[in-house]
PDB file of C-alpha atoms in Angstrom:
ATOM      1  CA  MET A   9     -21.078  -8.558  -6.727  1.00 53.00           C
ATOM      2  CA  GLU A  10     -20.617  -6.254  -3.731  1.00 57.00           C
ATOM      3  CA  SER A  11     -22.829  -3.150  -4.010  1.00 74.00           C
ATOM      4  CA  LYS A  12     -21.230   0.277  -4.335  1.00 82.00           C
ATOM      5  CA  SER A  13     -22.595   1.366  -0.945  1.00 87.00           C
ATOM      6  CA  LYS A  14     -21.211  -1.742   0.762  1.00 87.00           C
ATOM      7  CA  THR A  15     -17.851  -1.285  -0.998  1.00 87.00           C
ATOM      8  CA  LEU A  16     -17.697   2.332   0.155  1.00 91.00           C
ATOM      9  CA  LEU A  17     -18.576   1.293   3.712  1.00 93.00           C
ATOM     10  CA  MET A  18     -15.894  -1.415   3.817  1.00 92.00           C
ATOM     11  CA  ASP A  19     -13.325   0.937   2.259  1.00 92.00           C
ATOM     12  CA  THR A  20     -14.094   3.535   4.909  1.00 95.00           C
ATOM     13  CA  ILE A  21     -13.892   1.025   7.772  1.00 96.00           C
ATOM     14  CA  TYR A  22     -10.501  -0.176   6.551  1.00 94.00           C
ATOM     15  CA  ASP A  23      -9.397   3.461   6.137  1.00 96.00           C
ATOM     16  CA  ILE A  24     -10.369   4.286   9.723  1.00 97.00           C
ATOM     17  CA  ILE A  25      -8.768   1.196  11.268  1.00 97.00           C
ATOM     18  CA  GLY A  26      -5.666   1.556   9.102  1.00 96.00           C
ATOM     19  CA  SER A  27      -5.375   5.257   9.976  1.00 96.00           C
ATOM     20  CA  ILE A  28      -5.678   4.461  13.685  1.00 97.00           C
ATOM     21  CA  PHE A  29      -2.751   2.040  13.396  1.00 97.00           C
ATOM     22  CA  LEU A  30      -0.790   4.634  11.423  1.00 95.00           C
ATOM     23  CA  GLY A  31      -1.577   7.276  14.040  1.00 96.00           C
ATOM     24  CA  MET A  32      -0.348   4.977  16.798  1.00 97.00           C
ATOM     25  CA  GLY A  33       2.906   4.360  14.963  1.00 96.00           C
ATOM     26  CA  ILE A  34       3.593   7.941  13.901  1.00 96.00           C
ATOM     27  CA  TYR A  35       2.126  10.039  16.724  1.00 95.00           C
ATOM     28  CA  SER A  36       2.125   7.795  19.798  1.00 96.00           C
ATOM     29  CA  PHE A  37       5.587   6.280  19.259  1.00 97.00           C
ATOM     30  CA  ALA A  38       7.776   8.043  16.662  1.00 96.00           C
ATOM     31  CA  LYS A  39       7.000  11.699  17.457  1.00 95.00           C
ATOM     32  CA  ASN A  40       8.177  11.714  21.081  1.00 93.00           C
ATOM     33  CA  ALA A  41      11.179   9.487  20.312  1.00 96.00           C
ATOM     34  CA  ASN A  42      12.598  12.108  17.906  1.00 94.00           C
ATOM     35  CA  PHE A  43      13.302  10.052  14.799  1.00 96.00           C
ATOM     36  CA  ALA A  44      11.816  10.031  11.320  1.00 94.00           C
ATOM     37  CA  PRO A  45      10.673   6.799   9.681  1.00 91.00           C
ATOM     38  CA  GLY A  46      10.461   6.754   5.903  1.00 86.00           C
ATOM     39  CA  GLY A  47       7.650   8.077   3.784  1.00 87.00           C
ATOM     40  CA  LEU A  48       5.806  11.357   3.778  1.00 91.00           C
ATOM     41  CA  SER A  49       4.975  10.812   7.452  1.00 91.00           C
ATOM     42  CA  GLY A  50       8.683  10.939   8.180  1.00 93.00           C
ATOM     43  CA  ILE A  51       8.990  14.263   6.333  1.00 95.00           C
ATOM     44  CA  SER A  52       5.965  15.580   8.240  1.00 95.00           C
ATOM     45  CA  LEU A  53       7.524  14.562  11.567  1.00 96.00           C
ATOM     46  CA  ILE A  54      10.703  16.446  10.636  1.00 96.00           C
ATOM     47  CA  LEU A  55       8.712  19.584   9.714  1.00 96.00           C
ATOM     48  CA  ASN A  56       6.628  19.213  12.886  1.00 95.00           C
ATOM     49  CA  TYR A  57       9.838  19.118  14.921  1.00 95.00           C
ATOM     50  CA  ILE A  58      11.092  22.318  13.240  1.00 95.00           C
ATOM     51  CA  PHE A  59       7.874  24.358  12.896  1.00 94.00           C
ATOM     52  CA  ASN A  60       5.499  22.641  15.383  1.00 93.00           C
ATOM     53  CA  LEU A  61       2.754  22.330  12.753  1.00 94.00           C
ATOM     54  CA  PRO A  62       0.106  19.528  12.833  1.00 94.00           C
ATOM     55  CA  ILE A  63       1.469  16.283  11.374  1.00 95.00           C
ATOM     56  CA  GLY A  64      -1.729  15.283   9.570  1.00 94.00           C
ATOM     57  CA  THR A  65      -2.204  18.684   7.968  1.00 95.00           C
ATOM     58  CA  LEU A  66       1.430  18.739   6.869  1.00 94.00           C
ATOM     59  CA  THR A  67       1.044  15.300   5.292  1.00 93.00           C
ATOM     60  CA  MET A  68      -2.116  16.302   3.439  1.00 93.00           C
ATOM     61  CA  THR A  69      -0.539  19.567   2.228  1.00 94.00           C
ATOM     62  CA  LEU A  70       2.564  17.772   0.955  1.00 93.00           C
ATOM     63  CA  ASN A  71       0.319  15.315  -0.880  1.00 91.00           C
ATOM     64  CA  ILE A  72      -1.399  17.988  -2.998  1.00 89.00           C
ATOM     65  CA  PRO A  73       1.417  18.530  -5.538  1.00 88.00           C
ATOM     66  CA  LEU A  74       2.052  14.769  -5.671  1.00 86.00           C
ATOM     67  CA  ILE A  75      -1.609  14.142  -6.483  1.00 84.00           C
ATOM     68  CA  ILE A  76      -1.448  16.670  -9.331  1.00 83.00           C
ATOM     69  CA  ILE A  77       1.776  15.155 -10.692  1.00 79.00           C
ATOM     70  CA  SER A  78       0.506  11.567 -10.427  1.00 78.00           C
ATOM     71  CA  TYR A  79      -3.006  12.168 -11.786  1.00 77.00           C
ATOM     72  CA  LYS A  80      -2.418  11.086 -15.381  1.00 74.00           C
ATOM     73  CA  VAL A  81      -0.275   8.096 -14.434  1.00 72.00           C
ATOM     74  CA  LEU A  82      -2.341   6.563 -11.637  1.00 73.00           C
ATOM     75  CA  GLY A  83      -5.840   7.440 -12.800  1.00 76.00           C
ATOM     76  CA  LYS A  84      -8.844   9.217 -11.348  1.00 81.00           C
ATOM     77  CA  ASN A  85     -10.411   6.357  -9.361  1.00 82.00           C
ATOM     78  CA  PHE A  86      -7.265   5.410  -7.483  1.00 81.00           C
ATOM     79  CA  LEU A  87      -6.447   9.021  -6.623  1.00 85.00           C
ATOM     80  CA  LEU A  88      -9.990   9.807  -5.442  1.00 88.00           C
ATOM     81  CA  LYS A  89      -9.912   6.738  -3.231  1.00 89.00           C
ATOM     82  CA  SER A  90      -6.518   7.736  -1.854  1.00 89.00           C
ATOM     83  CA  MET A  91      -7.687  11.314  -1.205  1.00 92.00           C
ATOM     84  CA  LYS A  92     -10.478   9.947   1.000  1.00 94.00           C
ATOM     85  CA  THR A  93      -7.933   7.847   2.894  1.00 94.00           C
ATOM     86  CA  ILE A  94      -5.599  10.835   3.308  1.00 94.00           C
ATOM     87  CA  PHE A  95      -8.460  12.987   4.646  1.00 95.00           C
ATOM     88  CA  ILE A  96      -9.471  10.351   7.211  1.00 96.00           C
ATOM     89  CA  ASN A  97      -5.841   9.888   8.220  1.00 95.00           C
ATOM     90  CA  THR A  98      -5.460  13.678   8.700  1.00 96.00           C
ATOM     91  CA  ILE A  99      -8.528  13.915  10.956  1.00 96.00           C
ATOM     92  CA  ILE A 100      -7.365  11.015  13.126  1.00 96.00           C
ATOM     93  CA  LEU A 101      -3.773  12.291  13.387  1.00 95.00           C
ATOM     94  CA  ASP A 102      -4.619  15.932  14.163  1.00 96.00           C
ATOM     95  CA  TYR A 103      -7.838  15.698  16.167  1.00 96.00           C
ATOM     96  CA  ILE A 104      -7.754  12.360  18.000  1.00 96.00           C
ATOM     97  CA  PHE A 105      -4.196  11.320  18.810  1.00 96.00           C
ATOM     98  CA  PRO A 106      -3.098  14.677  20.322  1.00 95.00           C
ATOM     99  CA  HIS A 107      -5.601  13.918  23.106  1.00 94.00           C
ATOM    100  CA  LEU A 108      -4.207  10.434  23.765  1.00 95.00           C
ATOM    101  CA  PRO A 109      -1.125   9.555  25.860  1.00 93.00           C
ATOM    102  CA  MET A 110       2.223   9.239  24.066  1.00 95.00           C
ATOM    103  CA  TYR A 111       4.839   6.560  24.664  1.00 96.00           C
ATOM    104  CA  LYS A 112       7.777   7.999  26.623  1.00 94.00           C
ATOM    105  CA  GLY A 113       9.945   4.927  27.016  1.00 95.00           C
ATOM    106  CA  LEU A 114      13.045   3.735  25.180  1.00 96.00           C
ATOM    107  CA  PRO A 115      13.445   5.087  21.611  1.00 95.00           C
ATOM    108  CA  ILE A 116      14.402   1.629  20.301  1.00 96.00           C
ATOM    109  CA  THR A 117      11.105   0.255  21.637  1.00 97.00           C
ATOM    110  CA  ALA A 118       9.316   3.188  20.030  1.00 97.00           C
ATOM    111  CA  SER A 119      10.969   2.409  16.667  1.00 96.00           C
ATOM    112  CA  ILE A 120       9.896  -1.247  16.884  1.00 97.00           C
ATOM    113  CA  PHE A 121       6.268  -0.383  17.571  1.00 97.00           C
ATOM    114  CA  THR A 122       6.327   2.397  14.984  1.00 96.00           C
ATOM    115  CA  GLY A 123       7.230  -0.268  12.431  1.00 94.00           C
ATOM    116  CA  ILE A 124       4.591  -2.714  13.647  1.00 95.00           C
ATOM    117  CA  PHE A 125       1.672  -0.286  13.679  1.00 96.00           C
ATOM    118  CA  THR A 126       2.694   1.545  10.506  1.00 93.00           C
ATOM    119  CA  GLY A 127       3.007  -1.779   8.673  1.00 90.00           C
ATOM    120  CA  LEU A 128      -0.421  -2.907   9.859  1.00 93.00           C
ATOM    121  CA  GLY A 129      -2.019   0.412   8.922  1.00 93.00           C
ATOM    122  CA  CYS A 130      -0.536   0.519   5.425  1.00 89.00           C
ATOM    123  CA  ALA A 131      -1.396  -3.127   4.750  1.00 86.00           C
ATOM    124  CA  LEU A 132      -5.065  -2.645   5.681  1.00 90.00           C
ATOM    125  CA  ILE A 133      -5.339   0.416   3.459  1.00 90.00           C
ATOM    126  CA  TYR A 134      -3.559  -1.268   0.523  1.00 83.00           C
ATOM    127  CA  MET A 135      -5.858  -4.281   0.828  1.00 80.00           C
ATOM    128  CA  ARG A 136      -8.792  -2.101  -0.228  1.00 84.00           C
ATOM    129  CA  GLY A 137      -6.983  -0.727  -3.274  1.00 78.00           C
ATOM    130  CA  SER A 138      -6.172   2.637  -1.710  1.00 85.00           C
ATOM    131  CA  SER A 139      -3.029   4.279  -0.375  1.00 85.00           C
ATOM    132  CA  THR A 140      -1.818   6.874   2.114  1.00 85.00           C
ATOM    133  CA  GLY A 141      -0.434   8.954  -0.742  1.00 82.00           C
ATOM    134  CA  GLY A 142       2.971  10.583  -0.598  1.00 78.00           C
ATOM    135  CA  ILE A 143       5.751   8.124  -1.322  1.00 78.00           C
ATOM    136  CA  ASP A 144       3.149   5.646  -2.620  1.00 71.00           C
ATOM    137  CA  PHE A 145       2.266   8.060  -5.433  1.00 76.00           C
ATOM    138  CA  ILE A 146       5.928   8.610  -6.272  1.00 78.00           C
ATOM    139  CA  VAL A 147       6.752   4.894  -6.212  1.00 73.00           C
ATOM    140  CA  MET A 148       3.748   3.887  -8.315  1.00 70.00           C
ATOM    141  CA  SER A 149       4.368   6.681 -10.822  1.00 72.00           C
ATOM    142  CA  ILE A 150       8.035   5.688 -11.208  1.00 75.00           C
ATOM    143  CA  LYS A 151       6.992   2.036 -11.489  1.00 67.00           C
ATOM    144  CA  GLN A 152       4.577   2.889 -14.297  1.00 69.00           C
ATOM    145  CA  LYS A 153       7.295   4.772 -16.207  1.00 72.00           C
ATOM    146  CA  LYS A 154      10.159   2.398 -15.317  1.00 71.00           C
ATOM    147  CA  PRO A 155       8.544  -1.052 -14.912  1.00 66.00           C
ATOM    148  CA  HIS A 156      11.927  -2.825 -14.781  1.00 65.00           C
ATOM    149  CA  LEU A 157      12.707  -1.197 -11.416  1.00 65.00           C
ATOM    150  CA  SER A 158      11.492  -3.082  -8.359  1.00 59.00           C
ATOM    151  CA  MET A 159       9.255  -1.286  -5.889  1.00 60.00           C
ATOM    152  CA  GLY A 160      11.686  -2.318  -3.159  1.00 56.00           C
ATOM    153  CA  GLN A 161      14.559  -0.498  -4.869  1.00 66.00           C
ATOM    154  CA  ILE A 162      12.543   2.690  -5.314  1.00 72.00           C
ATOM    155  CA  VAL A 163      11.224   2.679  -1.736  1.00 74.00           C
ATOM    156  CA  LEU A 164      14.677   1.924  -0.316  1.00 73.00           C
ATOM    157  CA  VAL A 165      16.309   4.913  -2.040  1.00 81.00           C
ATOM    158  CA  ILE A 166      13.562   7.377  -1.049  1.00 86.00           C
ATOM    159  CA  ASN A 167      13.221   6.197   2.561  1.00 86.00           C
ATOM    160  CA  THR A 168      16.992   6.131   3.085  1.00 87.00           C
ATOM    161  CA  ALA A 169      17.189   9.786   2.050  1.00 92.00           C
ATOM    162  CA  ILE A 170      14.369  10.745   4.460  1.00 94.00           C
ATOM    163  CA  VAL A 171      15.926   8.845   7.393  1.00 94.00           C
ATOM    164  CA  LEU A 172      19.304  10.520   6.769  1.00 95.00           C
ATOM    165  CA  VAL A 173      17.688  13.968   6.700  1.00 95.00           C
ATOM    166  CA  GLY A 174      15.942  13.098   9.958  1.00 94.00           C
ATOM    167  CA  GLY A 175      19.258  12.227  11.590  1.00 94.00           C
ATOM    168  CA  ALA A 176      20.671  15.599  10.515  1.00 95.00           C
ATOM    169  CA  VAL A 177      17.647  17.569  11.779  1.00 95.00           C
ATOM    170  CA  TYR A 178      17.460  15.778  15.126  1.00 95.00           C
ATOM    171  CA  LYS A 179      21.276  16.004  15.347  1.00 93.00           C
ATOM    172  CA  ASN A 180      21.449  12.435  16.545  1.00 92.00           C
ATOM    173  CA  VAL A 181      23.051   9.462  14.788  1.00 93.00           C
ATOM    174  CA  ASP A 182      20.754   7.141  16.750  1.00 95.00           C
ATOM    175  CA  ALA A 183      17.767   8.781  15.041  1.00 95.00           C
ATOM    176  CA  ILE A 184      19.026   7.289  11.758  1.00 95.00           C
ATOM    177  CA  LEU A 185      19.268   3.826  13.312  1.00 95.00           C
ATOM    178  CA  TYR A 186      15.786   4.071  14.830  1.00 96.00           C
ATOM    179  CA  GLY A 187      14.395   5.133  11.457  1.00 94.00           C
ATOM    180  CA  VAL A 188      16.084   2.182   9.747  1.00 93.00           C
ATOM    181  CA  VAL A 189      14.685  -0.247  12.352  1.00 94.00           C
ATOM    182  CA  ALA A 190      11.170   1.182  11.942  1.00 94.00           C
ATOM    183  CA  ASN A 191      11.357   0.872   8.138  1.00 90.00           C
ATOM    184  CA  ILE A 192      12.587  -2.727   8.251  1.00 89.00           C
ATOM    185  CA  ILE A 193       9.837  -3.777  10.646  1.00 92.00           C
ATOM    186  CA  THR A 194       7.192  -1.927   8.615  1.00 88.00           C
ATOM    187  CA  THR A 195       8.255  -3.911   5.545  1.00 81.00           C
ATOM    188  CA  ILE A 196       8.239  -7.242   7.417  1.00 82.00           C
ATOM    189  CA  VAL A 197       4.768  -6.638   8.860  1.00 87.00           C
ATOM    190  CA  MET A 198       3.373  -5.627   5.474  1.00 81.00           C
ATOM    191  CA  ASP A 199       4.957  -8.728   3.930  1.00 72.00           C
ATOM    192  CA  LYS A 200       3.244 -11.005   6.440  1.00 75.00           C
ATOM    193  CA  VAL A 201      -0.138  -9.344   6.050  1.00 77.00           C
ATOM    194  CA  MET A 202      -0.098  -8.962   2.275  1.00 67.00           C
ATOM    195  CA  ILE A 203       1.623 -12.210   1.232  1.00 55.00           C
ATOM    196  CA  GLY A 204       5.155 -11.532   0.128  1.00 47.00           C
ATOM    197  CA  VAL A 205       7.074  -8.576  -1.266  1.00 43.00           C
ATOM    198  CA  THR A 206       8.485  -9.698  -4.594  1.00 44.00           C
ATOM    199  CA  ASP A 207       7.210  -8.052  -7.747  1.00 53.00           C
ATOM    200  CA  GLY A 208       6.596 -11.463  -9.313  1.00 69.00           C
ATOM    201  CA  LYS A 209       3.444 -13.217  -8.115  1.00 81.00           C
ATOM    202  CA  LEU A 210       1.378 -15.625 -10.156  1.00 88.00           C
ATOM    203  CA  LEU A 211      -2.328 -16.062  -9.504  1.00 91.00           C
ATOM    204  CA  LEU A 212      -4.286 -19.042 -10.830  1.00 93.00           C
ATOM    205  CA  ILE A 213      -7.982 -18.427 -10.340  1.00 95.00           C
ATOM    206  CA  ILE A 214     -10.409 -21.274 -11.021  1.00 94.00           C
ATOM    207  CA  ILE A 215     -13.847 -19.718 -11.380  1.00 94.00           C
ATOM    208  CA  ASP A 216     -17.283 -20.479 -12.756  1.00 91.00           C
ATOM    209  CA  LYS A 217     -17.255 -20.357 -16.573  1.00 90.00           C
ATOM    210  CA  GLN A 218     -19.559 -17.336 -16.851  1.00 92.00           C
ATOM    211  CA  TYR A 219     -17.334 -15.141 -14.660  1.00 93.00           C
ATOM    212  CA  GLY A 220     -13.961 -15.655 -16.358  1.00 93.00           C
ATOM    213  CA  LYS A 221     -14.201 -12.876 -18.931  1.00 94.00           C
ATOM    214  CA  PRO A 222     -15.832 -10.284 -16.592  1.00 93.00           C
ATOM    215  CA  LEU A 223     -13.159 -11.039 -13.981  1.00 94.00           C
ATOM    216  CA  ALA A 224     -10.358 -10.560 -16.502  1.00 93.00           C
ATOM    217  CA  ASN A 225     -11.949  -7.292 -17.654  1.00 92.00           C
ATOM    218  CA  ASP A 226     -12.157  -5.986 -14.071  1.00 90.00           C
ATOM    219  CA  ILE A 227      -8.543  -6.945 -13.365  1.00 90.00           C
ATOM    220  CA  PHE A 228      -7.496  -4.926 -16.390  1.00 89.00           C
ATOM    221  CA  GLU A 229      -9.749  -1.930 -15.664  1.00 85.00           C
ATOM    222  CA  LEU A 230      -9.162  -1.693 -11.910  1.00 80.00           C
ATOM    223  CA  ILE A 231      -5.686  -3.186 -11.368  1.00 79.00           C
ATOM    224  CA  HIS A 232      -4.171  -2.466 -14.797  1.00 80.00           C
ATOM    225  CA  ARG A 233      -2.977  -6.049 -15.227  1.00 84.00           C
ATOM    226  CA  GLY A 234      -3.665  -8.364 -18.123  1.00 87.00           C
ATOM    227  CA  ALA A 235      -4.883 -11.928 -17.666  1.00 91.00           C
ATOM    228  CA  THR A 236      -4.988 -15.140 -19.693  1.00 91.00           C
ATOM    229  CA  LEU A 237      -8.161 -17.246 -19.908  1.00 93.00           C
ATOM    230  CA  MET A 238      -8.010 -21.025 -20.198  1.00 93.00           C
ATOM    231  CA  ASP A 239     -10.794 -23.581 -20.367  1.00 92.00           C
ATOM    232  CA  GLY A 240     -11.026 -26.047 -17.511  1.00 91.00           C
ATOM    233  CA  LYS A 241     -13.254 -28.860 -16.321  1.00 86.00           C
ATOM    234  CA  GLY A 242     -13.808 -30.271 -12.846  1.00 82.00           C
ATOM    235  CA  SER A 243     -12.628 -33.898 -12.735  1.00 83.00           C
ATOM    236  CA  TYR A 244     -15.287 -34.875 -10.193  1.00 81.00           C
ATOM    237  CA  SER A 245     -18.222 -32.594 -11.024  1.00 80.00           C
ATOM    238  CA  GLY A 246     -17.590 -32.413 -14.759  1.00 82.00           C
ATOM    239  CA  THR A 247     -18.660 -28.755 -14.736  1.00 86.00           C
ATOM    240  CA  SER A 248     -16.964 -26.279 -17.055  1.00 89.00           C
ATOM    241  CA  LYS A 249     -14.579 -23.833 -15.379  1.00 91.00           C
ATOM    242  CA  GLU A 250     -12.512 -20.858 -16.472  1.00 93.00           C
ATOM    243  CA  ILE A 251      -8.895 -20.642 -15.373  1.00 94.00           C
ATOM    244  CA  VAL A 252      -7.684 -17.043 -15.087  1.00 95.00           C
ATOM    245  CA  LEU A 253      -3.901 -16.704 -15.098  1.00 93.00           C
ATOM    246  CA  CYS A 254      -2.540 -13.347 -13.898  1.00 92.00           C
ATOM    247  CA  ALA A 255       0.972 -12.110 -13.044  1.00 87.00           C
ATOM    248  CA  CYS A 256       1.018  -9.183 -10.595  1.00 83.00           C
ATOM    249  CA  SER A 257       2.870  -7.484  -7.755  1.00 75.00           C
ATOM    250  CA  ASN A 258       2.225  -8.274  -4.090  1.00 72.00           C
ATOM    251  CA  VAL A 259       0.313  -5.038  -3.439  1.00 71.00           C
ATOM    252  CA  GLN A 260      -2.219  -6.061  -6.097  1.00 81.00           C
ATOM    253  CA  ILE A 261      -2.939  -9.545  -4.748  1.00 86.00           C
ATOM    254  CA  SER A 262      -5.609  -8.592  -2.212  1.00 83.00           C
ATOM    255  CA  ALA A 263      -7.492  -6.462  -4.731  1.00 85.00           C
ATOM    256  CA  ILE A 264      -7.530  -9.257  -7.342  1.00 90.00           C
ATOM    257  CA  LYS A 265      -8.673 -11.811  -4.760  1.00 90.00           C
ATOM    258  CA  SER A 266     -11.496  -9.497  -3.691  1.00 87.00           C
ATOM    259  CA  ILE A 267     -12.669  -9.072  -7.278  1.00 90.00           C
ATOM    260  CA  ALA A 268     -12.632 -12.841  -7.848  1.00 92.00           C
ATOM    261  CA  TYR A 269     -14.673 -13.599  -4.726  1.00 91.00           C
ATOM    262  CA  LYS A 270     -17.178 -10.884  -5.567  1.00 89.00           C
ATOM    263  CA  TYR A 271     -18.020 -12.833  -8.729  1.00 91.00           C
ATOM    264  CA  ASP A 272     -17.768 -16.320  -7.318  1.00 91.00           C
ATOM    265  CA  PRO A 273     -17.465 -16.970  -3.540  1.00 90.00           C
ATOM    266  CA  LYS A 274     -16.466 -20.558  -4.384  1.00 90.00           C
ATOM    267  CA  ALA A 275     -13.596 -19.517  -6.644  1.00 92.00           C
ATOM    268  CA  ILE A 276     -10.242 -21.187  -5.988  1.00 92.00           C
ATOM    269  CA  VAL A 277      -7.311 -18.750  -5.875  1.00 93.00           C
ATOM    270  CA  MET A 278      -3.752 -20.097  -5.923  1.00 92.00           C
ATOM    271  CA  ILE A 279      -0.828 -17.723  -5.343  1.00 89.00           C
ATOM    272  CA  THR A 280       2.744 -18.651  -6.155  1.00 84.00           C
ATOM    273  CA  ASN A 281       6.079 -16.848  -6.257  1.00 75.00           C
ATOM    274  CA  THR A 282       7.790 -16.461  -9.616  1.00 70.00           C
ATOM    275  CA  ASN A 283      11.548 -16.062  -9.921  1.00 56.00           C
ATOM    276  CA  GLU A 284      11.227 -13.752 -12.905  1.00 57.00           C
ATOM    277  CA  VAL A 285       8.405 -12.122 -14.841  1.00 60.00           C
ATOM    278  CA  ILE A 286       9.283 -10.794 -18.295  1.00 61.00           C
ATOM    279  CA  GLY A 287       6.867  -8.622 -20.225  1.00 62.00           C
ATOM    280  CA  GLU A 288       4.856  -5.412 -20.123  1.00 59.00           C
ATOM    281  CA  GLY A 289       4.546  -4.035 -16.611  1.00 59.00           C
ATOM    282  CA  PHE A 290       7.543  -6.018 -15.369  1.00 56.00           C
ATOM    283  CA  VAL A 291      10.979  -6.526 -16.933  1.00 51.00           C
ATOM    284  CA  LEU A 292      10.945  -5.668 -20.632  1.00 48.00           C
ATOM    285  CA  PRO A 293      12.151  -8.483 -22.969  1.00 50.00           C
ATOM    286  CA  GLU A 294      14.936  -6.433 -24.520  1.00 43.00           C
ATOM    287  CA  MET A 295      16.440  -5.755 -21.123  1.00 38.00           C
ATOM    288  CA  THR A 296      17.017  -9.449 -20.414  1.00 39.00           C
ATOM    289  CA  ALA A 297      19.435  -9.648 -23.316  1.00 39.00           C
ATOM    290  CA  GLN A 298      21.702  -6.955 -21.917  1.00 38.00           C
TER     291      GLN A 298
END
């Protein structure tokens, strides 16, 4: 398995690269174009426009109450990891990007590239099991309490409200349209990088027999998803294999794959879409009868 020091190093590298992409999207493109994309970054841009306070510091400050509220739901490890990401993102936004040139072209072009770079940044950070905080904490907390709601529905409602507020503050209807464009492109880019957006994904992991149970335990402890173990046997080699069956959301795929390959670099991971997943963590059985 990957050592703790190597894991920390890789997490930090992904945090830095992801935060650079986020900084490009938020500071280099969105700020000067006067529109607010969704998320806590969008709220920070609005407050920056009104009070001229640093965007990164605003984002980190707004995250503090959300961290406190989400602590019991999301767990200590995830929140500590996210706090490190938020800190790195704050440093890059407030102390590096203010010294770099800003895009001063067409606002529609700025909204497109805001979406591209924000999507890339978020995807890289999510792939290491962390988050940029803010709306992520709210969405994940709501999802834990209301598992039948899709993450897309929750994000859509929250981001729509932020974009509308941005239009009112900037006193420009176009600001709403630019925010919508940026959000759509962010979602598309994240979809491409992280393999789909639907809540229902099915992973079939064929792994060496000795690693099946430890893998299932780690999936439960780190990702909070259950798994089913099935006996398997290679038709050519005749060696015994464990088949780990796990239903999850798209944001959890990369983390589960990483855990599997830590145990067995030769593991086979198959990912499929599922039209519907019924059970704990997804749609509750009694709700399907309504």
